[in-house]
Amino acid sequence: FAVILPNTTATGAVYLAEKMRKNIKALEIPHVNSTVNPYVTISLGVASVVPEPESCLEMLIEAADRALYQAKATGRDRYVL
């Protein structure tokens, strides 16, 4: 899913991403079929842009997607900006 944060800086988005990650981890929801972690965790891709007339929504989504897959590839349970 996506979280859209209008009027939020990259720093603010990273703060919220880390807060979300910690809150999910603290729930200690069992993840019995996981070979990575016994509890449900989340990985997040964070991207930020200051909109301009030539801004492209697809580029922002692609940047967030790349960051998400980098977070997963570098160990999961983290965010990447």
PDB file of N, CA, C and O in Angstrom:
ATOM      1  N   PHE A   1       0.834  -1.168   0.000  1.00  0.00           N
ATOM      2  CA  PHE A   1       0.000   0.000   0.000  1.00  0.00           C
ATOM      3  C   PHE A   1       0.881   1.233   0.000  1.00  0.00           C
ATOM      4  O   PHE A   1       2.079   1.143   0.227  1.00  0.00           O
ATOM      5  N   ALA A   2       0.311   2.363  -0.239  1.00  0.00           N
ATOM      6  CA  ALA A   2       1.050   3.621  -0.285  1.00  0.00           C
ATOM      7  C   ALA A   2       0.509   4.577   0.773  1.00  0.00           C
ATOM      8  O   ALA A   2      -0.682   4.575   1.081  1.00  0.00           O
ATOM      9  N   VAL A   3       1.400   5.362   1.330  1.00  0.00           N
ATOM     10  CA  VAL A   3       1.027   6.431   2.241  1.00  0.00           C
ATOM     11  C   VAL A   3       1.437   7.732   1.565  1.00  0.00           C
ATOM     12  O   VAL A   3       2.619   7.935   1.285  1.00  0.00           O
ATOM     13  N   ILE A   4       0.472   8.571   1.263  1.00  0.00           N
ATOM     14  CA  ILE A   4       0.736   9.845   0.603  1.00  0.00           C
ATOM     15  C   ILE A   4       0.716  10.925   1.678  1.00  0.00           C
ATOM     16  O   ILE A   4      -0.271  11.060   2.414  1.00  0.00           O
ATOM     17  N   LEU A   5       1.789  11.681   1.762  1.00  0.00           N
ATOM     18  CA  LEU A   5       1.924  12.688   2.812  1.00  0.00           C
ATOM     19  C   LEU A   5       2.121  14.071   2.206  1.00  0.00           C
ATOM     20  O   LEU A   5       3.252  14.530   2.041  1.00  0.00           O
ATOM     21  N   PRO A   6       1.046  14.753   1.866  1.00  0.00           N
ATOM     22  CA  PRO A   6       1.203  16.100   1.315  1.00  0.00           C
ATOM     23  C   PRO A   6       1.798  17.035   2.367  1.00  0.00           C
ATOM     24  O   PRO A   6       1.593  16.841   3.571  1.00  0.00           O
ATOM     25  N   ASN A   7       2.540  18.013   1.894  1.00  0.00           N
ATOM     26  CA  ASN A   7       3.160  19.013   2.780  1.00  0.00           C
ATOM     27  C   ASN A   7       4.061  18.385   3.833  1.00  0.00           C
ATOM     28  O   ASN A   7       4.106  18.825   4.976  1.00  0.00           O
ATOM     29  N   THR A   8       4.774  17.324   3.444  1.00  0.00           N
ATOM     30  CA  THR A   8       5.674  16.620   4.353  1.00  0.00           C
ATOM     31  C   THR A   8       7.047  16.528   3.705  1.00  0.00           C
ATOM     32  O   THR A   8       7.165  16.136   2.552  1.00  0.00           O
ATOM     33  N   THR A   9       8.062  16.877   4.450  1.00  0.00           N
ATOM     34  CA  THR A   9       9.434  16.785   3.947  1.00  0.00           C
ATOM     35  C   THR A   9       9.885  15.323   3.938  1.00  0.00           C
ATOM     36  O   THR A   9       9.249  14.461   4.552  1.00  0.00           O
ATOM     37  N   ALA A  10      11.008  15.077   3.281  1.00  0.00           N
ATOM     38  CA  ALA A  10      11.587  13.731   3.300  1.00  0.00           C
ATOM     39  C   ALA A  10      11.920  13.327   4.730  1.00  0.00           C
ATOM     40  O   ALA A  10      11.698  12.182   5.128  1.00  0.00           O
ATOM     41  N   THR A  11      12.400  14.253   5.524  1.00  0.00           N
ATOM     42  CA  THR A  11      12.712  13.978   6.928  1.00  0.00           C
ATOM     43  C   THR A  11      11.465  13.548   7.687  1.00  0.00           C
ATOM     44  O   THR A  11      11.490  12.602   8.467  1.00  0.00           O
ATOM     45  N   GLY A  12      10.360  14.233   7.443  1.00  0.00           N
ATOM     46  CA  GLY A  12       9.099  13.868   8.080  1.00  0.00           C
ATOM     47  C   GLY A  12       8.604  12.508   7.630  1.00  0.00           C
ATOM     48  O   GLY A  12       8.084  11.730   8.430  1.00  0.00           O
ATOM     49  N   ALA A  13       8.769  12.206   6.358  1.00  0.00           N
ATOM     50  CA  ALA A  13       8.347  10.902   5.825  1.00  0.00           C
ATOM     51  C   ALA A  13       9.186   9.781   6.429  1.00  0.00           C
ATOM     52  O   ALA A  13       8.658   8.723   6.776  1.00  0.00           O
ATOM     53  N   VAL A  14      10.474  10.013   6.571  1.00  0.00           N
ATOM     54  CA  VAL A  14      11.364   9.010   7.182  1.00  0.00           C
ATOM     55  C   VAL A  14      10.986   8.809   8.651  1.00  0.00           C
ATOM     56  O   VAL A  14      10.946   7.675   9.143  1.00  0.00           O
ATOM     57  N   TYR A  15      10.693   9.886   9.347  1.00  0.00           N
ATOM     58  CA  TYR A  15      10.275   9.789  10.746  1.00  0.00           C
ATOM     59  C   TYR A  15       9.035   8.904  10.862  1.00  0.00           C
ATOM     60  O   TYR A  15       8.968   8.001  11.700  1.00  0.00           O
ATOM     61  N   LEU A  16       8.049   9.155  10.018  1.00  0.00           N
ATOM     62  CA  LEU A  16       6.813   8.374  10.053  1.00  0.00           C
ATOM     63  C   LEU A  16       7.057   6.916   9.646  1.00  0.00           C
ATOM     64  O   LEU A  16       6.506   6.000  10.254  1.00  0.00           O
ATOM     65  N   ALA A  17       7.896   6.694   8.643  1.00  0.00           N
ATOM     66  CA  ALA A  17       8.214   5.328   8.217  1.00  0.00           C
ATOM     67  C   ALA A  17       8.833   4.540   9.364  1.00  0.00           C
ATOM     68  O   ALA A  17       8.454   3.392   9.620  1.00  0.00           O
ATOM     69  N   GLU A  18       9.762   5.139  10.065  1.00  0.00           N
ATOM     70  CA  GLU A  18      10.413   4.452  11.189  1.00  0.00           C
ATOM     71  C   GLU A  18       9.414   4.208  12.316  1.00  0.00           C
ATOM     72  O   GLU A  18       9.424   3.147  12.950  1.00  0.00           O
ATOM     73  N   LYS A  19       8.531   5.155  12.557  1.00  0.00           N
ATOM     74  CA  LYS A  19       7.517   4.986  13.594  1.00  0.00           C
ATOM     75  C   LYS A  19       6.572   3.836  13.225  1.00  0.00           C
ATOM     76  O   LYS A  19       6.235   3.003  14.076  1.00  0.00           O
ATOM     77  N   MET A  20       6.164   3.775  11.967  1.00  0.00           N
ATOM     78  CA  MET A  20       5.304   2.682  11.512  1.00  0.00           C
ATOM     79  C   MET A  20       6.008   1.338  11.676  1.00  0.00           C
ATOM     80  O   MET A  20       5.428   0.365  12.164  1.00  0.00           O
ATOM     81  N   ARG A  21       7.278   1.285  11.261  1.00  0.00           N
ATOM     82  CA  ARG A  21       8.053   0.047  11.354  1.00  0.00           C
ATOM     83  C   ARG A  21       8.139  -0.439  12.803  1.00  0.00           C
ATOM     84  O   ARG A  21       7.876  -1.606  13.107  1.00  0.00           O
ATOM     85  N   LYS A  22       8.469   0.470  13.713  1.00  0.00           N
ATOM     86  CA  LYS A  22       8.598   0.106  15.123  1.00  0.00           C
ATOM     87  C   LYS A  22       7.261  -0.335  15.721  1.00  0.00           C
ATOM     88  O   LYS A  22       7.214  -1.284  16.501  1.00  0.00           O
ATOM     89  N   ASN A  23       6.192   0.363  15.373  1.00  0.00           N
ATOM     90  CA  ASN A  23       4.875   0.016  15.921  1.00  0.00           C
ATOM     91  C   ASN A  23       4.411  -1.361  15.462  1.00  0.00           C
ATOM     92  O   ASN A  23       3.859  -2.129  16.245  1.00  0.00           O
ATOM     93  N   ILE A  24       4.640  -1.681  14.184  1.00  0.00           N
ATOM     94  CA  ILE A  24       4.272  -3.012  13.685  1.00  0.00           C
ATOM     95  C   ILE A  24       5.114  -4.084  14.376  1.00  0.00           C
ATOM     96  O   ILE A  24       4.591  -5.109  14.828  1.00  0.00           O
ATOM     97  N   LYS A  25       6.397  -3.843  14.493  1.00  0.00           N
ATOM     98  CA  LYS A  25       7.279  -4.822  15.132  1.00  0.00           C
ATOM     99  C   LYS A  25       6.880  -5.045  16.591  1.00  0.00           C
ATOM    100  O   LYS A  25       6.890  -6.181  17.081  1.00  0.00           O
ATOM    101  N   ALA A  26       6.501  -3.989  17.279  1.00  0.00           N
ATOM    102  CA  ALA A  26       6.132  -4.087  18.694  1.00  0.00           C
ATOM    103  C   ALA A  26       4.870  -4.919  18.910  1.00  0.00           C
ATOM    104  O   ALA A  26       4.661  -5.459  20.001  1.00  0.00           O
ATOM    105  N   LEU A  27       4.037  -5.063  17.896  1.00  0.00           N
ATOM    106  CA  LEU A  27       2.824  -5.871  18.030  1.00  0.00           C
ATOM    107  C   LEU A  27       3.128  -7.361  18.184  1.00  0.00           C
ATOM    108  O   LEU A  27       2.311  -8.117  18.687  1.00  0.00           O
ATOM    109  N   GLU A  28       4.309  -7.778  17.716  1.00  0.00           N
ATOM    110  CA  GLU A  28       4.750  -9.170  17.784  1.00  0.00           C
ATOM    111  C   GLU A  28       3.681 -10.132  17.260  1.00  0.00           C
ATOM    112  O   GLU A  28       3.318 -11.112  17.903  1.00  0.00           O
ATOM    113  N   ILE A  29       3.215  -9.839  16.058  1.00  0.00           N
ATOM    114  CA  ILE A  29       2.242 -10.702  15.388  1.00  0.00           C
ATOM    115  C   ILE A  29       3.004 -11.927  14.867  1.00  0.00           C
ATOM    116  O   ILE A  29       3.937 -11.773  14.076  1.00  0.00           O
ATOM    117  N   PRO A  30       2.634 -13.129  15.288  1.00  0.00           N
ATOM    118  CA  PRO A  30       3.360 -14.320  14.827  1.00  0.00           C
ATOM    119  C   PRO A  30       3.322 -14.459  13.303  1.00  0.00           C
ATOM    120  O   PRO A  30       2.305 -14.213  12.668  1.00  0.00           O
ATOM    121  N   HIS A  31       4.474 -14.830  12.755  1.00  0.00           N
ATOM    122  CA  HIS A  31       4.597 -15.067  11.310  1.00  0.00           C
ATOM    123  C   HIS A  31       5.184 -16.467  11.160  1.00  0.00           C
ATOM    124  O   HIS A  31       6.361 -16.640  10.826  1.00  0.00           O
ATOM    125  N   VAL A  32       4.345 -17.457  11.404  1.00  0.00           N
ATOM    126  CA  VAL A  32       4.815 -18.837  11.533  1.00  0.00           C
ATOM    127  C   VAL A  32       5.439 -19.410  10.267  1.00  0.00           C
ATOM    128  O   VAL A  32       6.289 -20.297  10.351  1.00  0.00           O
ATOM    129  N   ASN A  33       5.064 -18.925   9.089  1.00  0.00           N
ATOM    130  CA  ASN A  33       5.609 -19.475   7.843  1.00  0.00           C
ATOM    131  C   ASN A  33       6.848 -18.744   7.349  1.00  0.00           C
ATOM    132  O   ASN A  33       7.378 -19.080   6.299  1.00  0.00           O
ATOM    133  N   SER A  34       7.320 -17.769   8.101  1.00  0.00           N
ATOM    134  CA  SER A  34       8.474 -16.984   7.667  1.00  0.00           C
ATOM    135  C   SER A  34       9.782 -17.673   8.025  1.00  0.00           C
ATOM    136  O   SER A  34       9.945 -18.206   9.121  1.00  0.00           O
ATOM    137  N   THR A  35      10.715 -17.649   7.092  1.00  0.00           N
ATOM    138  CA  THR A  35      12.069 -18.136   7.375  1.00  0.00           C
ATOM    139  C   THR A  35      12.988 -16.978   7.742  1.00  0.00           C
ATOM    140  O   THR A  35      14.164 -17.183   8.015  1.00  0.00           O
ATOM    141  N   VAL A  36      12.424 -15.757   7.734  1.00  0.00           N
ATOM    142  CA  VAL A  36      13.214 -14.551   7.988  1.00  0.00           C
ATOM    143  C   VAL A  36      13.047 -14.046   9.421  1.00  0.00           C
ATOM    144  O   VAL A  36      14.016 -13.674  10.068  1.00  0.00           O
ATOM    145  N   ASN A  37      11.805 -14.029   9.910  1.00  0.00           N
ATOM    146  CA  ASN A  37      11.527 -13.455  11.220  1.00  0.00           C
ATOM    147  C   ASN A  37      10.311 -14.163  11.815  1.00  0.00           C
ATOM    148  O   ASN A  37       9.346 -14.423  11.101  1.00  0.00           O
ATOM    149  N   PRO A  38      10.337 -14.448  13.109  1.00  0.00           N
ATOM    150  CA  PRO A  38       9.183 -15.122  13.708  1.00  0.00           C
ATOM    151  C   PRO A  38       7.953 -14.210  13.840  1.00  0.00           C
ATOM    152  O   PRO A  38       6.856 -14.686  14.094  1.00  0.00           O
ATOM    153  N   TYR A  39       8.150 -12.905  13.671  1.00  0.00           N
ATOM    154  CA  TYR A  39       7.056 -11.942  13.770  1.00  0.00           C
ATOM    155  C   TYR A  39       6.924 -11.140  12.481  1.00  0.00           C
ATOM    156  O   TYR A  39       7.904 -10.953  11.746  1.00  0.00           O
ATOM    157  N   VAL A  40       5.724 -10.651  12.249  1.00  0.00           N
ATOM    158  CA  VAL A  40       5.467  -9.793  11.089  1.00  0.00           C
ATOM    159  C   VAL A  40       6.262  -8.502  11.246  1.00  0.00           C
ATOM    160  O   VAL A  40       6.266  -7.884  12.320  1.00  0.00           O
ATOM    161  N   THR A  41       6.950  -8.122  10.184  1.00  0.00           N
ATOM    162  CA  THR A  41       7.658  -6.841  10.127  1.00  0.00           C
ATOM    163  C   THR A  41       7.304  -6.182   8.798  1.00  0.00           C
ATOM    164  O   THR A  41       6.714  -6.823   7.927  1.00  0.00           O
ATOM    165  N   ILE A  42       7.671  -4.927   8.656  1.00  0.00           N
ATOM    166  CA  ILE A  42       7.439  -4.247   7.382  1.00  0.00           C
ATOM    167  C   ILE A  42       8.731  -3.621   6.880  1.00  0.00           C
ATOM    168  O   ILE A  42       9.594  -3.231   7.654  1.00  0.00           O
ATOM    169  N   SER A  43       8.822  -3.574   5.577  1.00  0.00           N
ATOM    170  CA  SER A  43       9.891  -2.854   4.895  1.00  0.00           C
ATOM    171  C   SER A  43       9.214  -1.725   4.140  1.00  0.00           C
ATOM    172  O   SER A  43       8.119  -1.903   3.600  1.00  0.00           O
ATOM    173  N   LEU A  44       9.871  -0.571   4.114  1.00  0.00           N
ATOM    174  CA  LEU A  44       9.255   0.598   3.499  1.00  0.00           C
ATOM    175  C   LEU A  44      10.208   1.268   2.523  1.00  0.00           C
ATOM    176  O   LEU A  44      11.406   1.386   2.796  1.00  0.00           O
ATOM    177  N   GLY A  45       9.664   1.694   1.415  1.00  0.00           N
ATOM    178  CA  GLY A  45      10.393   2.512   0.457  1.00  0.00           C
ATOM    179  C   GLY A  45       9.847   3.922   0.550  1.00  0.00           C
ATOM    180  O   GLY A  45       8.649   4.140   0.413  1.00  0.00           O
ATOM    181  N   VAL A  46      10.720   4.874   0.825  1.00  0.00           N
ATOM    182  CA  VAL A  46      10.317   6.270   0.996  1.00  0.00           C
ATOM    183  C   VAL A  46      10.859   7.088  -0.170  1.00  0.00           C
ATOM    184  O   VAL A  46      12.037   6.983  -0.515  1.00  0.00           O
ATOM    185  N   ALA A  47       9.989   7.878  -0.768  1.00  0.00           N
ATOM    186  CA  ALA A  47      10.405   8.784  -1.839  1.00  0.00           C
ATOM    187  C   ALA A  47       9.722  10.122  -1.595  1.00  0.00           C
ATOM    188  O   ALA A  47       8.617  10.182  -1.049  1.00  0.00           O
ATOM    189  N   SER A  48      10.381  11.182  -1.990  1.00  0.00           N
ATOM    190  CA  SER A  48       9.844  12.514  -1.747  1.00  0.00           C
ATOM    191  C   SER A  48      10.114  13.399  -2.952  1.00  0.00           C
ATOM    192  O   SER A  48      11.144  13.266  -3.615  1.00  0.00           O
ATOM    193  N   VAL A  49       9.171  14.292  -3.219  1.00  0.00           N
ATOM    194  CA  VAL A  49       9.339  15.229  -4.319  1.00  0.00           C
ATOM    195  C   VAL A  49       8.598  16.514  -3.985  1.00  0.00           C
ATOM    196  O   VAL A  49       7.559  16.490  -3.332  1.00  0.00           O
ATOM    197  N   VAL A  50       9.167  17.626  -4.397  1.00  0.00           N
ATOM    198  CA  VAL A  50       8.463  18.899  -4.357  1.00  0.00           C
ATOM    199  C   VAL A  50       7.848  19.063  -5.741  1.00  0.00           C
ATOM    200  O   VAL A  50       8.569  19.150  -6.735  1.00  0.00           O
ATOM    201  N   PRO A  51       6.520  19.041  -5.819  1.00  0.00           N
ATOM    202  CA  PRO A  51       5.864  19.064  -7.130  1.00  0.00           C
ATOM    203  C   PRO A  51       6.198  20.323  -7.933  1.00  0.00           C
ATOM    204  O   PRO A  51       6.267  21.421  -7.389  1.00  0.00           O
ATOM    205  N   GLU A  52       6.424  20.099  -9.200  1.00  0.00           N
ATOM    206  CA  GLU A  52       6.641  21.165 -10.167  1.00  0.00           C
ATOM    207  C   GLU A  52       5.792  20.832 -11.383  1.00  0.00           C
ATOM    208  O   GLU A  52       5.350  19.694 -11.529  1.00  0.00           O
ATOM    209  N   PRO A  53       5.556  21.798 -12.267  1.00  0.00           N
ATOM    210  CA  PRO A  53       4.707  21.522 -13.432  1.00  0.00           C
ATOM    211  C   PRO A  53       5.158  20.306 -14.242  1.00  0.00           C
ATOM    212  O   PRO A  53       4.333  19.575 -14.773  1.00  0.00           O
ATOM    213  N   GLU A  54       6.462  20.054 -14.311  1.00  0.00           N
ATOM    214  CA  GLU A  54       6.951  18.922 -15.102  1.00  0.00           C
ATOM    215  C   GLU A  54       7.125  17.643 -14.274  1.00  0.00           C
ATOM    216  O   GLU A  54       7.633  16.643 -14.763  1.00  0.00           O
ATOM    217  N   SER A  55       6.680  17.665 -12.999  1.00  0.00           N
ATOM    218  CA  SER A  55       6.785  16.476 -12.155  1.00  0.00           C
ATOM    219  C   SER A  55       5.988  15.325 -12.756  1.00  0.00           C
ATOM    220  O   SER A  55       4.934  15.522 -13.343  1.00  0.00           O
ATOM    221  N   CYS A  56       6.522  14.129 -12.554  1.00  0.00           N
ATOM    222  CA  CYS A  56       5.898  12.931 -13.106  1.00  0.00           C
ATOM    223  C   CYS A  56       5.567  11.982 -11.961  1.00  0.00           C
ATOM    224  O   CYS A  56       6.466  11.503 -11.263  1.00  0.00           O
ATOM    225  N   LEU A  57       4.291  11.708 -11.780  1.00  0.00           N
ATOM    226  CA  LEU A  57       3.843  10.821 -10.718  1.00  0.00           C
ATOM    227  C   LEU A  57       4.499   9.449 -10.827  1.00  0.00           C
ATOM    228  O   LEU A  57       4.905   8.860  -9.819  1.00  0.00           O
ATOM    229  N   GLU A  58       4.624   8.946 -12.040  1.00  0.00           N
ATOM    230  CA  GLU A  58       5.208   7.622 -12.227  1.00  0.00           C
ATOM    231  C   GLU A  58       6.643   7.557 -11.719  1.00  0.00           C
ATOM    232  O   GLU A  58       7.068   6.542 -11.166  1.00  0.00           O
ATOM    233  N   MET A  59       7.406   8.639 -11.882  1.00  0.00           N
ATOM    234  CA  MET A  59       8.794   8.650 -11.405  1.00  0.00           C
ATOM    235  C   MET A  59       8.841   8.559  -9.882  1.00  0.00           C
ATOM    236  O   MET A  59       9.699   7.888  -9.320  1.00  0.00           O
ATOM    237  N   LEU A  60       7.917   9.234  -9.206  1.00  0.00           N
ATOM    238  CA  LEU A  60       7.868   9.171  -7.748  1.00  0.00           C
ATOM    239  C   LEU A  60       7.527   7.758  -7.286  1.00  0.00           C
ATOM    240  O   LEU A  60       8.159   7.218  -6.377  1.00  0.00           O
ATOM    241  N   ILE A  61       6.551   7.150  -7.915  1.00  0.00           N
ATOM    242  CA  ILE A  61       6.159   5.781  -7.568  1.00  0.00           C
ATOM    243  C   ILE A  61       7.303   4.806  -7.826  1.00  0.00           C
ATOM    244  O   ILE A  61       7.597   3.932  -7.007  1.00  0.00           O
ATOM    245  N   GLU A  62       7.991   4.964  -8.947  1.00  0.00           N
ATOM    246  CA  GLU A  62       9.132   4.098  -9.259  1.00  0.00           C
ATOM    247  C   GLU A  62      10.254   4.271  -8.237  1.00  0.00           C
ATOM    248  O   GLU A  62      10.888   3.291  -7.838  1.00  0.00           O
ATOM    249  N   ALA A  63      10.500   5.502  -7.794  1.00  0.00           N
ATOM    250  CA  ALA A  63      11.543   5.744  -6.791  1.00  0.00           C
ATOM    251  C   ALA A  63      11.180   5.068  -5.467  1.00  0.00           C
ATOM    252  O   ALA A  63      12.035   4.454  -4.819  1.00  0.00           O
ATOM    253  N   ALA A  64       9.926   5.168  -5.067  1.00  0.00           N
ATOM    254  CA  ALA A  64       9.486   4.510  -3.837  1.00  0.00           C
ATOM    255  C   ALA A  64       9.590   2.993  -3.974  1.00  0.00           C
ATOM    256  O   ALA A  64      10.014   2.304  -3.038  1.00  0.00           O
ATOM    257  N   ASP A  65       9.239   2.460  -5.133  1.00  0.00           N
ATOM    258  CA  ASP A  65       9.313   1.027  -5.381  1.00  0.00           C
ATOM    259  C   ASP A  65      10.756   0.534  -5.330  1.00  0.00           C
ATOM    260  O   ASP A  65      11.050  -0.494  -4.715  1.00  0.00           O
ATOM    261  N   ARG A  66      11.670   1.277  -5.954  1.00  0.00           N
ATOM    262  CA  ARG A  66      13.092   0.896  -5.904  1.00  0.00           C
ATOM    263  C   ARG A  66      13.596   0.906  -4.457  1.00  0.00           C
ATOM    264  O   ARG A  66      14.330   0.004  -4.036  1.00  0.00           O
ATOM    265  N   ALA A  67      13.204   1.916  -3.697  1.00  0.00           N
ATOM    266  CA  ALA A  67      13.624   2.005  -2.295  1.00  0.00           C
ATOM    267  C   ALA A  67      13.065   0.830  -1.493  1.00  0.00           C
ATOM    268  O   ALA A  67      13.759   0.257  -0.649  1.00  0.00           O
ATOM    269  N   LEU A  68      11.814   0.451  -1.758  1.00  0.00           N
ATOM    270  CA  LEU A  68      11.212  -0.691  -1.067  1.00  0.00           C
ATOM    271  C   LEU A  68      11.999  -1.965  -1.340  1.00  0.00           C
ATOM    272  O   LEU A  68      12.338  -2.707  -0.410  1.00  0.00           O
ATOM    273  N   TYR A  69      12.318  -2.233  -2.590  1.00  0.00           N
ATOM    274  CA  TYR A  69      13.043  -3.454  -2.913  1.00  0.00           C
ATOM    275  C   TYR A  69      14.471  -3.419  -2.376  1.00  0.00           C
ATOM    276  O   TYR A  69      15.025  -4.452  -2.006  1.00  0.00           O
ATOM    277  N   GLN A  70      15.056  -2.240  -2.265  1.00  0.00           N
ATOM    278  CA  GLN A  70      16.376  -2.122  -1.645  1.00  0.00           C
ATOM    279  C   GLN A  70      16.267  -2.440  -0.153  1.00  0.00           C
ATOM    280  O   GLN A  70      17.133  -3.124   0.401  1.00  0.00           O
ATOM    281  N   ALA A  71      15.212  -1.969   0.493  1.00  0.00           N
ATOM    282  CA  ALA A  71      15.010  -2.276   1.914  1.00  0.00           C
ATOM    283  C   ALA A  71      14.872  -3.780   2.115  1.00  0.00           C
ATOM    284  O   ALA A  71      15.439  -4.350   3.057  1.00  0.00           O
ATOM    285  N   LYS A  72      14.128  -4.426   1.251  1.00  0.00           N
ATOM    286  CA  LYS A  72      13.956  -5.877   1.350  1.00  0.00           C
ATOM    287  C   LYS A  72      15.273  -6.608   1.099  1.00  0.00           C
ATOM    288  O   LYS A  72      15.615  -7.573   1.781  1.00  0.00           O
ATOM    289  N   ALA A  73      16.029  -6.137   0.113  1.00  0.00           N
ATOM    290  CA  ALA A  73      17.288  -6.807  -0.257  1.00  0.00           C
ATOM    291  C   ALA A  73      18.377  -6.628   0.786  1.00  0.00           C
ATOM    292  O   ALA A  73      19.292  -7.459   0.868  1.00  0.00           O
ATOM    293  N   THR A  74      18.286  -5.601   1.597  1.00  0.00           N
ATOM    294  CA  THR A  74      19.340  -5.342   2.590  1.00  0.00           C
ATOM    295  C   THR A  74      18.954  -5.809   3.985  1.00  0.00           C
ATOM    296  O   THR A  74      19.554  -5.382   4.964  1.00  0.00           O
ATOM    297  N   GLY A  75      17.954  -6.672   4.076  1.00  0.00           N
ATOM    298  CA  GLY A  75      17.670  -7.303   5.363  1.00  0.00           C
ATOM    299  C   GLY A  75      16.260  -7.188   5.871  1.00  0.00           C
ATOM    300  O   GLY A  75      15.938  -7.756   6.904  1.00  0.00           O
ATOM    301  N   ARG A  76      15.388  -6.460   5.206  1.00  0.00           N
ATOM    302  CA  ARG A  76      13.993  -6.298   5.618  1.00  0.00           C
ATOM    303  C   ARG A  76      13.894  -5.599   6.959  1.00  0.00           C
ATOM    304  O   ARG A  76      14.896  -5.254   7.566  1.00  0.00           O
ATOM    305  N   ASP A  77      12.648  -5.372   7.401  1.00  0.00           N
ATOM    306  CA  ASP A  77      12.379  -4.700   8.667  1.00  0.00           C
ATOM    307  C   ASP A  77      13.134  -3.368   8.756  1.00  0.00           C
ATOM    308  O   ASP A  77      13.809  -3.078   9.723  1.00  0.00           O
ATOM    309  N   ARG A  78      13.019  -2.576   7.693  1.00  0.00           N
ATOM    310  CA  ARG A  78      13.726  -1.285   7.633  1.00  0.00           C
ATOM    311  C   ARG A  78      13.073  -0.414   6.567  1.00  0.00           C
ATOM    312  O   ARG A  78      12.232  -0.855   5.808  1.00  0.00           O
ATOM    313  N   TYR A  79      13.518   0.819   6.510  1.00  0.00           N
ATOM    314  CA  TYR A  79      13.089   1.726   5.443  1.00  0.00           C
ATOM    315  C   TYR A  79      14.313   2.162   4.662  1.00  0.00           C
ATOM    316  O   TYR A  79      15.437   2.127   5.175  1.00  0.00           O
ATOM    317  N   VAL A  80      14.103   2.524   3.428  1.00  0.00           N
ATOM    318  CA  VAL A  80      15.154   3.117   2.601  1.00  0.00           C
ATOM    319  C   VAL A  80      14.558   4.333   1.940  1.00  0.00           C
ATOM    320  O   VAL A  80      13.445   4.303   1.426  1.00  0.00           O
ATOM    321  N   LEU A  81      15.295   5.441   1.968  1.00  0.00           N
ATOM    322  CA  LEU A  81      14.888   6.683   1.318  1.00  0.00           C
ATOM    323  C   LEU A  81      15.579   6.766  -0.023  1.00  0.00           C
ATOM    324  O   LEU A  81      16.764   6.600  -0.144  1.00  0.00           O
TER     325      LEU A  81
END
